[in-house]
PDB file of C-alpha atoms in Angstrom:
ATOM      1  CA  GLY A   1      72.203 -60.954-171.744  1.00 78.00           C
ATOM      2  CA  ASN A   2      75.136 -60.653-174.101  1.00 85.00           C
ATOM      3  CA  SER A   3      78.118 -58.446-173.353  1.00 90.00           C
ATOM      4  CA  VAL A   4      81.612 -57.716-174.596  1.00 94.00           C
ATOM      5  CA  THR A   5      84.461 -56.420-172.460  1.00 96.00           C
ATOM      6  CA  GLN A   6      87.628 -55.082-174.002  1.00 95.00           C
ATOM      7  CA  MET A   7      90.632 -53.329-172.575  1.00 89.00           C
ATOM      8  CA  GLU A   8      90.256 -49.626-172.272  1.00 85.00           C
ATOM      9  CA  GLY A   9      92.617 -47.218-173.917  1.00 84.00           C
ATOM     10  CA  PRO A  10      94.222 -45.309-175.125  1.00 94.00           C
ATOM     11  CA  VAL A  11      96.928 -47.827-175.897  1.00 95.00           C
ATOM     12  CA  THR A  12     100.123 -46.142-177.059  1.00 97.00           C
ATOM     13  CA  LEU A  13     102.866 -48.158-178.756  1.00 97.00           C
ATOM     14  CA  SER A  14     105.936 -47.490-180.808  1.00 97.00           C
ATOM     15  CA  GLU A  15     106.078 -48.535-184.434  1.00 97.00           C
ATOM     16  CA  GLU A  16     107.012 -52.227-184.911  1.00 96.00           C
ATOM     17  CA  ALA A  17     105.884 -53.139-181.390  1.00 97.00           C
ATOM     18  CA  PHE A  18     103.750 -56.210-180.687  1.00 97.00           C
ATOM     19  CA  LEU A  19     100.063 -55.507-180.136  1.00 97.00           C
ATOM     20  CA  THR A  20      97.493 -57.309-178.011  1.00 97.00           C
ATOM     21  CA  ILE A  21      94.019 -55.941-177.343  1.00 97.00           C
ATOM     22  CA  ASN A  22      92.092 -58.176-174.964  1.00 97.00           C
ATOM     23  CA  CYS A  23      88.439 -59.023-175.529  1.00 97.00           C
ATOM     24  CA  THR A  24      86.181 -61.314-173.513  1.00 97.00           C
ATOM     25  CA  TYR A  25      82.510 -61.975-174.012  1.00 96.00           C
ATOM     26  CA  THR A  26      79.377 -63.301-172.374  1.00 93.00           C
ATOM     27  CA  ALA A  27      76.730 -64.887-174.563  1.00 89.00           C
ATOM     28  CA  THR A  28      73.771 -67.189-174.023  1.00 81.00           C
ATOM     29  CA  GLY A  29      73.953 -68.940-177.388  1.00 78.00           C
ATOM     30  CA  TYR A  30      76.628 -69.664-179.999  1.00 81.00           C
ATOM     31  CA  PRO A  31      77.967 -66.278-181.030  1.00 89.00           C
ATOM     32  CA  SER A  32      80.058 -65.194-183.954  1.00 90.00           C
ATOM     33  CA  LEU A  33      82.879 -62.835-182.999  1.00 94.00           C
ATOM     34  CA  PHE A  34      84.177 -59.818-184.871  1.00 95.00           C
ATOM     35  CA  TRP A  35      86.823 -57.128-184.734  1.00 97.00           C
ATOM     36  CA  TYR A  36      85.913 -53.835-186.392  1.00 96.00           C
ATOM     37  CA  VAL A  37      88.188 -50.830-186.883  1.00 96.00           C
ATOM     38  CA  GLN A  38      87.157 -47.175-187.049  1.00 94.00           C
ATOM     39  CA  TYR A  39      89.522 -44.612-188.540  1.00 92.00           C
ATOM     40  CA  PRO A  40      89.003 -40.929-187.680  1.00 87.00           C
ATOM     41  CA  GLY A  41      85.880 -39.472-189.251  1.00 82.00           C
ATOM     42  CA  GLU A  42      84.779 -42.765-190.768  1.00 85.00           C
ATOM     43  CA  GLY A  43      82.358 -45.588-190.115  1.00 88.00           C
ATOM     44  CA  LEU A  44      83.339 -49.046-188.957  1.00 92.00           C
ATOM     45  CA  GLN A  45      85.104 -51.548-191.189  1.00 93.00           C
ATOM     46  CA  LEU A  46      85.294 -55.269-190.577  1.00 94.00           C
ATOM     47  CA  LEU A  47      88.851 -56.275-189.704  1.00 97.00           C
ATOM     48  CA  LEU A  48      88.320 -59.998-189.113  1.00 97.00           C
ATOM     49  CA  LYS A  49      85.812 -62.488-187.799  1.00 94.00           C
ATOM     50  CA  ALA A  50      85.433 -66.035-186.468  1.00 95.00           C
ATOM     51  CA  THR A  51      82.189 -67.969-186.464  1.00 90.00           C
ATOM     52  CA  LYS A  52      82.929 -70.979-184.258  1.00 90.00           C
ATOM     53  CA  ALA A  53      85.225 -72.152-181.513  1.00 93.00           C
ATOM     54  CA  ASP A  54      88.934 -72.480-182.398  1.00 95.00           C
ATOM     55  CA  ASP A  55      88.482 -70.516-185.640  1.00 95.00           C
ATOM     56  CA  LYS A  56      91.218 -67.969-186.309  1.00 97.00           C
ATOM     57  CA  GLY A  57      90.369 -64.793-188.163  1.00 97.00           C
ATOM     58  CA  SER A  58      93.165 -62.873-189.857  1.00 97.00           C
ATOM     59  CA  ASN A  59      93.562 -59.812-192.044  1.00 97.00           C
ATOM     60  CA  LYS A  60      96.265 -57.188-192.714  1.00 95.00           C
ATOM     61  CA  GLY A  61      98.631 -58.853-190.244  1.00 97.00           C
ATOM     62  CA  PHE A  62      96.035 -58.884-187.465  1.00 98.00           C
ATOM     63  CA  GLU A  63      94.712 -62.133-186.051  1.00 98.00           C
ATOM     64  CA  ALA A  64      92.387 -63.370-183.334  1.00 98.00           C
ATOM     65  CA  THR A  65      91.387 -66.860-182.201  1.00 98.00           C
ATOM     66  CA  TYR A  66      87.912 -67.745-180.921  1.00 97.00           C
ATOM     67  CA  ARG A  67      88.534 -69.382-177.524  1.00 96.00           C
ATOM     68  CA  LYS A  68      85.323 -70.837-176.138  1.00 93.00           C
ATOM     69  CA  GLU A  69      86.957 -72.196-172.980  1.00 94.00           C
ATOM     70  CA  THR A  70      88.120 -68.734-171.932  1.00 95.00           C
ATOM     71  CA  THR A  71      85.333 -66.823-173.762  1.00 96.00           C
ATOM     72  CA  SER A  72      87.973 -64.654-175.378  1.00 97.00           C
ATOM     73  CA  PHE A  73      88.828 -63.203-178.792  1.00 98.00           C
ATOM     74  CA  HIS A  74      92.053 -61.245-178.282  1.00 98.00           C
ATOM     75  CA  LEU A  75      93.391 -59.189-181.190  1.00 98.00           C
ATOM     76  CA  GLU A  76      97.122 -59.454-181.989  1.00 98.00           C
ATOM     77  CA  LYS A  77      99.574 -58.051-184.486  1.00 98.00           C
ATOM     78  CA  GLY A  78     103.272 -58.775-184.572  1.00 97.00           C
ATOM     79  CA  SER A  79     104.527 -55.401-185.784  1.00 96.00           C
ATOM     80  CA  VAL A  80     102.268 -52.351-185.767  1.00 97.00           C
ATOM     81  CA  GLN A  81     102.534 -49.367-188.083  1.00 97.00           C
ATOM     82  CA  VAL A  82     101.552 -45.731-187.668  1.00 96.00           C
ATOM     83  CA  SER A  83      98.706 -46.368-190.115  1.00 95.00           C
ATOM     84  CA  ASP A  84      97.180 -48.832-187.622  1.00 97.00           C
ATOM     85  CA  SER A  85      96.245 -45.932-185.347  1.00 96.00           C
ATOM     86  CA  ALA A  86      92.463 -46.143-184.972  1.00 96.00           C
ATOM     87  CA  VAL A  87      89.716 -47.300-182.623  1.00 95.00           C
ATOM     88  CA  TYR A  88      89.199 -51.063-182.463  1.00 97.00           C
ATOM     89  CA  PHE A  89      85.895 -52.652-181.476  1.00 96.00           C
ATOM     90  CA  CYS A  90      85.308 -56.229-180.446  1.00 96.00           C
ATOM     91  CA  ALA A  91      81.755 -57.399-181.152  1.00 94.00           C
ATOM     92  CA  LEU A  92      79.545 -60.445-181.088  1.00 91.00           C
ATOM     93  CA  SER A  93      76.436 -61.587-182.898  1.00 87.00           C
ATOM     94  CA  ASP A  94      74.247 -64.111-181.162  1.00 80.00           C
ATOM     95  CA  PRO A  95      71.087 -64.711-183.218  1.00 67.00           C
ATOM     96  CA  TRP A  96      70.361 -67.962-181.426  1.00 64.00           C
ATOM     97  CA  SER A  97      69.975 -66.364-178.022  1.00 57.00           C
ATOM     98  CA  GLY A  98      66.231 -66.604-178.429  1.00 50.00           C
ATOM     99  CA  GLY A  99      65.286 -63.143-177.352  1.00 46.00           C
ATOM    100  CA  GLY A 100      66.067 -59.481-177.394  1.00 47.00           C
ATOM    101  CA  ALA A 101      67.125 -57.332-180.302  1.00 56.00           C
ATOM    102  CA  ASP A 102      69.112 -58.428-183.306  1.00 67.00           C
ATOM    103  CA  GLY A 103      72.399 -56.812-184.307  1.00 78.00           C
ATOM    104  CA  LEU A 104      75.901 -56.636-182.950  1.00 85.00           C
ATOM    105  CA  THR A 105      76.841 -56.218-179.295  1.00 88.00           C
ATOM    106  CA  PHE A 106      79.973 -54.078-179.104  1.00 91.00           C
ATOM    107  CA  GLY A 107      82.701 -53.531-176.570  1.00 93.00           C
ATOM    108  CA  LYS A 108      83.448 -49.936-175.648  1.00 92.00           C
ATOM    109  CA  GLY A 109      86.305 -49.624-178.115  1.00 94.00           C
ATOM    110  CA  THR A 110      90.063 -49.325-177.666  1.00 95.00           C
ATOM    111  CA  HIS A 111      91.855 -46.285-179.036  1.00 95.00           C
ATOM    112  CA  LEU A 112      95.234 -47.368-180.425  1.00 96.00           C
ATOM    113  CA  ILE A 113      97.954 -44.781-180.993  1.00 97.00           C
ATOM    114  CA  ILE A 114     101.136 -45.808-182.796  1.00 97.00           C
ATOM    115  CA  GLN A 115     104.068 -43.420-182.537  1.00 96.00           C
ATOM    116  CA  PRO A 116     106.846 -43.320-185.159  1.00 94.00           C
TER     117      PRO A 116
ATOM    118  CA  GLU B   1      83.750 -52.738-201.270  1.00 57.00           C
ATOM    119  CA  ALA B   2      80.527 -51.985-199.429  1.00 63.00           C
ATOM    120  CA  ASP B   3      78.179 -49.378-200.897  1.00 89.00           C
ATOM    121  CA  ILE B   4      76.293 -47.837-198.045  1.00 94.00           C
ATOM    122  CA  TYR B   5      75.748 -44.109-197.847  1.00 95.00           C
ATOM    123  CA  GLN B   6      74.646 -41.703-195.191  1.00 97.00           C
ATOM    124  CA  THR B   7      73.629 -38.065-195.536  1.00 96.00           C
ATOM    125  CA  PRO B   8      74.267 -35.562-194.207  1.00 97.00           C
ATOM    126  CA  ARG B   9      77.712 -36.320-192.779  1.00 95.00           C
ATOM    127  CA  TYR B  10      77.462 -33.455-190.320  1.00 96.00           C
ATOM    128  CA  LEU B  11      74.365 -31.634-189.051  1.00 97.00           C
ATOM    129  CA  VAL B  12      74.077 -28.801-186.542  1.00 97.00           C
ATOM    130  CA  ILE B  13      70.509 -27.912-185.689  1.00 96.00           C
ATOM    131  CA  GLY B  14      68.476 -26.086-183.082  1.00 96.00           C
ATOM    132  CA  THR B  15      66.282 -27.638-180.418  1.00 97.00           C
ATOM    133  CA  GLY B  16      62.789 -28.573-181.520  1.00 96.00           C
ATOM    134  CA  LYS B  17      63.556 -29.076-185.194  1.00 96.00           C
ATOM    135  CA  LYS B  18      62.473 -32.170-187.083  1.00 96.00           C
ATOM    136  CA  ILE B  19      65.318 -33.994-188.798  1.00 96.00           C
ATOM    137  CA  THR B  20      65.725 -37.039-191.011  1.00 97.00           C
ATOM    138  CA  LEU B  21      69.002 -38.882-191.360  1.00 97.00           C
ATOM    139  CA  GLU B  22      69.276 -40.731-194.637  1.00 98.00           C
ATOM    140  CA  CYS B  23      70.788 -44.165-195.183  1.00 98.00           C
ATOM    141  CA  SER B  24      70.920 -46.019-198.481  1.00 97.00           C
ATOM    142  CA  GLN B  25      72.635 -49.189-199.645  1.00 96.00           C
ATOM    143  CA  THR B  26      72.977 -50.527-203.160  1.00 94.00           C
ATOM    144  CA  MET B  27      73.829 -54.109-202.235  1.00 91.00           C
ATOM    145  CA  GLY B  28      70.274 -55.436-201.998  1.00 91.00           C
ATOM    146  CA  HIS B  29      70.741 -56.349-198.337  1.00 91.00           C
ATOM    147  CA  ASP B  30      67.629 -57.322-196.407  1.00 90.00           C
ATOM    148  CA  LYS B  31      68.791 -56.453-192.906  1.00 91.00           C
ATOM    149  CA  MET B  32      69.593 -52.885-191.927  1.00 93.00           C
ATOM    150  CA  TYR B  33      70.524 -51.290-188.613  1.00 93.00           C
ATOM    151  CA  TRP B  34      70.955 -47.955-186.872  1.00 95.00           C
ATOM    152  CA  TYR B  35      73.523 -47.568-184.119  1.00 94.00           C
ATOM    153  CA  GLN B  36      74.105 -44.585-181.870  1.00 94.00           C
ATOM    154  CA  GLN B  37      77.710 -43.893-180.935  1.00 92.00           C
ATOM    155  CA  ASP B  38      78.197 -41.745-177.854  1.00 86.00           C
ATOM    156  CA  PRO B  39      81.181 -39.399-177.364  1.00 78.00           C
ATOM    157  CA  GLY B  40      82.942 -42.116-175.382  1.00 76.00           C
ATOM    158  CA  MET B  41      82.841 -44.260-178.562  1.00 82.00           C
ATOM    159  CA  GLU B  42      80.423 -46.888-177.240  1.00 85.00           C
ATOM    160  CA  LEU B  43      77.913 -48.136-179.828  1.00 88.00           C
ATOM    161  CA  HIS B  44      74.320 -49.063-179.102  1.00 89.00           C
ATOM    162  CA  LEU B  45      71.738 -50.601-181.421  1.00 90.00           C
ATOM    163  CA  ILE B  46      68.652 -48.373-181.620  1.00 93.00           C
ATOM    164  CA  HIS B  47      66.683 -49.758-184.602  1.00 94.00           C
ATOM    165  CA  TYR B  48      66.798 -52.604-187.079  1.00 92.00           C
ATOM    166  CA  SER B  49      64.830 -53.993-189.986  1.00 92.00           C
ATOM    167  CA  TYR B  50      64.578 -57.443-191.527  1.00 89.00           C
ATOM    168  CA  GLY B  51      63.232 -56.081-194.792  1.00 91.00           C
ATOM    169  CA  VAL B  52      60.535 -53.925-196.372  1.00 94.00           C
ATOM    170  CA  ASN B  53      57.815 -52.913-193.892  1.00 95.00           C
ATOM    171  CA  SER B  54      59.746 -54.444-190.989  1.00 92.00           C
ATOM    172  CA  THR B  55      61.106 -52.241-188.190  1.00 94.00           C
ATOM    173  CA  GLU B  56      62.113 -53.166-184.643  1.00 91.00           C
ATOM    174  CA  LYS B  57      63.518 -51.278-181.674  1.00 90.00           C
ATOM    175  CA  GLY B  58      67.007 -52.108-180.518  1.00 86.00           C
ATOM    176  CA  ASP B  59      68.672 -52.478-177.146  1.00 79.00           C
ATOM    177  CA  LEU B  60      68.897 -48.774-176.419  1.00 82.00           C
ATOM    178  CA  SER B  61      65.669 -46.857-176.105  1.00 81.00           C
ATOM    179  CA  SER B  62      65.514 -44.008-178.585  1.00 85.00           C
ATOM    180  CA  GLU B  63      63.004 -41.261-179.341  1.00 90.00           C
ATOM    181  CA  SER B  64      63.769 -41.613-183.022  1.00 93.00           C
ATOM    182  CA  THR B  65      61.636 -43.546-185.502  1.00 95.00           C
ATOM    183  CA  VAL B  66      62.534 -45.421-188.682  1.00 96.00           C
ATOM    184  CA  SER B  67      60.782 -46.633-191.799  1.00 96.00           C
ATOM    185  CA  ARG B  68      61.583 -49.223-194.473  1.00 97.00           C
ATOM    186  CA  ILE B  69      59.452 -48.658-197.542  1.00 97.00           C
ATOM    187  CA  ARG B  70      62.164 -49.709-199.984  1.00 96.00           C
ATOM    188  CA  THR B  71      64.867 -52.332-199.543  1.00 95.00           C
ATOM    189  CA  GLU B  72      67.678 -49.884-200.180  1.00 96.00           C
ATOM    190  CA  HIS B  73      66.476 -47.040-197.950  1.00 97.00           C
ATOM    191  CA  PHE B  74      66.281 -46.882-194.127  1.00 98.00           C
ATOM    192  CA  PRO B  75      65.824 -43.303-192.905  1.00 98.00           C
ATOM    193  CA  LEU B  76      65.815 -42.277-189.250  1.00 97.00           C
ATOM    194  CA  THR B  77      63.637 -39.392-188.060  1.00 96.00           C
ATOM    195  CA  LEU B  78      63.649 -37.252-184.939  1.00 94.00           C
ATOM    196  CA  GLU B  79      60.394 -35.304-184.645  1.00 94.00           C
ATOM    197  CA  SER B  80      61.761 -32.770-182.162  1.00 95.00           C
ATOM    198  CA  ALA B  81      65.523 -32.696-181.705  1.00 95.00           C
ATOM    199  CA  ARG B  82      67.002 -32.064-178.246  1.00 95.00           C
ATOM    200  CA  PRO B  83      70.589 -31.592-177.043  1.00 95.00           C
ATOM    201  CA  SER B  84      70.483 -35.099-175.558  1.00 92.00           C
ATOM    202  CA  HIS B  85      70.237 -36.395-179.160  1.00 94.00           C
ATOM    203  CA  THR B  86      73.716 -35.070-179.927  1.00 94.00           C
ATOM    204  CA  SER B  87      75.668 -38.114-181.068  1.00 94.00           C
ATOM    205  CA  GLN B  88      77.075 -39.946-184.064  1.00 95.00           C
ATOM    206  CA  TYR B  89      74.569 -42.174-185.889  1.00 96.00           C
ATOM    207  CA  LEU B  90      75.842 -45.138-187.878  1.00 95.00           C
ATOM    208  CA  CYS B  91      73.802 -47.111-190.385  1.00 96.00           C
ATOM    209  CA  ALA B  92      74.713 -50.682-191.324  1.00 94.00           C
ATOM    210  CA  SER B  93      73.420 -53.501-193.502  1.00 93.00           C
ATOM    211  CA  THR B  94      74.021 -57.209-193.884  1.00 89.00           C
ATOM    212  CA  PRO B  95      73.145 -59.613-196.684  1.00 81.00           C
ATOM    213  CA  GLY B  96      71.452 -62.494-194.935  1.00 68.00           C
ATOM    214  CA  ARG B  97      69.659 -63.865-191.956  1.00 64.00           C
ATOM    215  CA  TYR B  98      72.679 -65.366-190.184  1.00 64.00           C
ATOM    216  CA  GLY B  99      74.702 -63.947-187.362  1.00 62.00           C
ATOM    217  CA  THR B 100      77.885 -64.952-189.160  1.00 66.00           C
ATOM    218  CA  ASP B 101      77.299 -62.339-191.835  1.00 76.00           C
ATOM    219  CA  THR B 102      79.422 -59.219-191.864  1.00 84.00           C
ATOM    220  CA  GLN B 103      77.703 -55.924-191.191  1.00 88.00           C
ATOM    221  CA  TYR B 104      78.750 -53.123-193.545  1.00 91.00           C
ATOM    222  CA  PHE B 105      78.737 -49.632-192.102  1.00 93.00           C
ATOM    223  CA  GLY B 106      78.155 -46.236-193.624  1.00 95.00           C
ATOM    224  CA  PRO B 107      80.428 -43.281-192.771  1.00 93.00           C
ATOM    225  CA  GLY B 108      78.058 -41.958-190.113  1.00 94.00           C
ATOM    226  CA  THR B 109      76.169 -38.724-189.448  1.00 96.00           C
ATOM    227  CA  ARG B 110      77.476 -36.542-186.656  1.00 94.00           C
ATOM    228  CA  LEU B 111      74.484 -34.687-185.187  1.00 96.00           C
ATOM    229  CA  THR B 112      74.804 -31.700-182.882  1.00 96.00           C
ATOM    230  CA  VAL B 113      71.654 -30.221-181.364  1.00 96.00           C
ATOM    231  CA  LEU B 114      72.085 -26.779-179.840  1.00 95.00           C
TER     232      LEU B 114
END
């Protein structure tokens, strides 16, 4: 079946530090990959996505590249801000897997804390 | 900006009560989903729908039921709430039939069963 593994947190960084949150996946078909962010007390918001190998998704200074050879979709940002503090979820959608339920398969989430 | 709403935002209820969590979207999306988010943040798909009169169970077994009588409305019902149902419930929708489509999430309902 499909699965997503991401680094566990909390991850604590100082403002303006470089951020990497690792994400690897297992899928039987040709998945699309997503990063969602959840701010306290809110639902999930799409941060970026990539739909095929070598695609790079980017938004708000965050970026991630779909690496089929390493089955990875690591999230990076060059200079984080306090406002980036949130929980980040890596997810995949694999509608071509031919079985099982539809919907996103999520990693367990990484809590990011940025200190001033 | 996604327009997907969930009510109530917070609910504290006693064991054995029947509850319905509401989810509505004004985007005309065909596909809708319910996810359960445990205290450790992990999300699990519990129900989904391809459109009116379509409902399917997700990856995680749940005692809840859903209905889809109207495109915009996808309520979730627990006939007899138990403390093990304490969780956050997130509703989502997506416009099309492709896995590349973004899912838009509501703000969630945080349910506590005493």
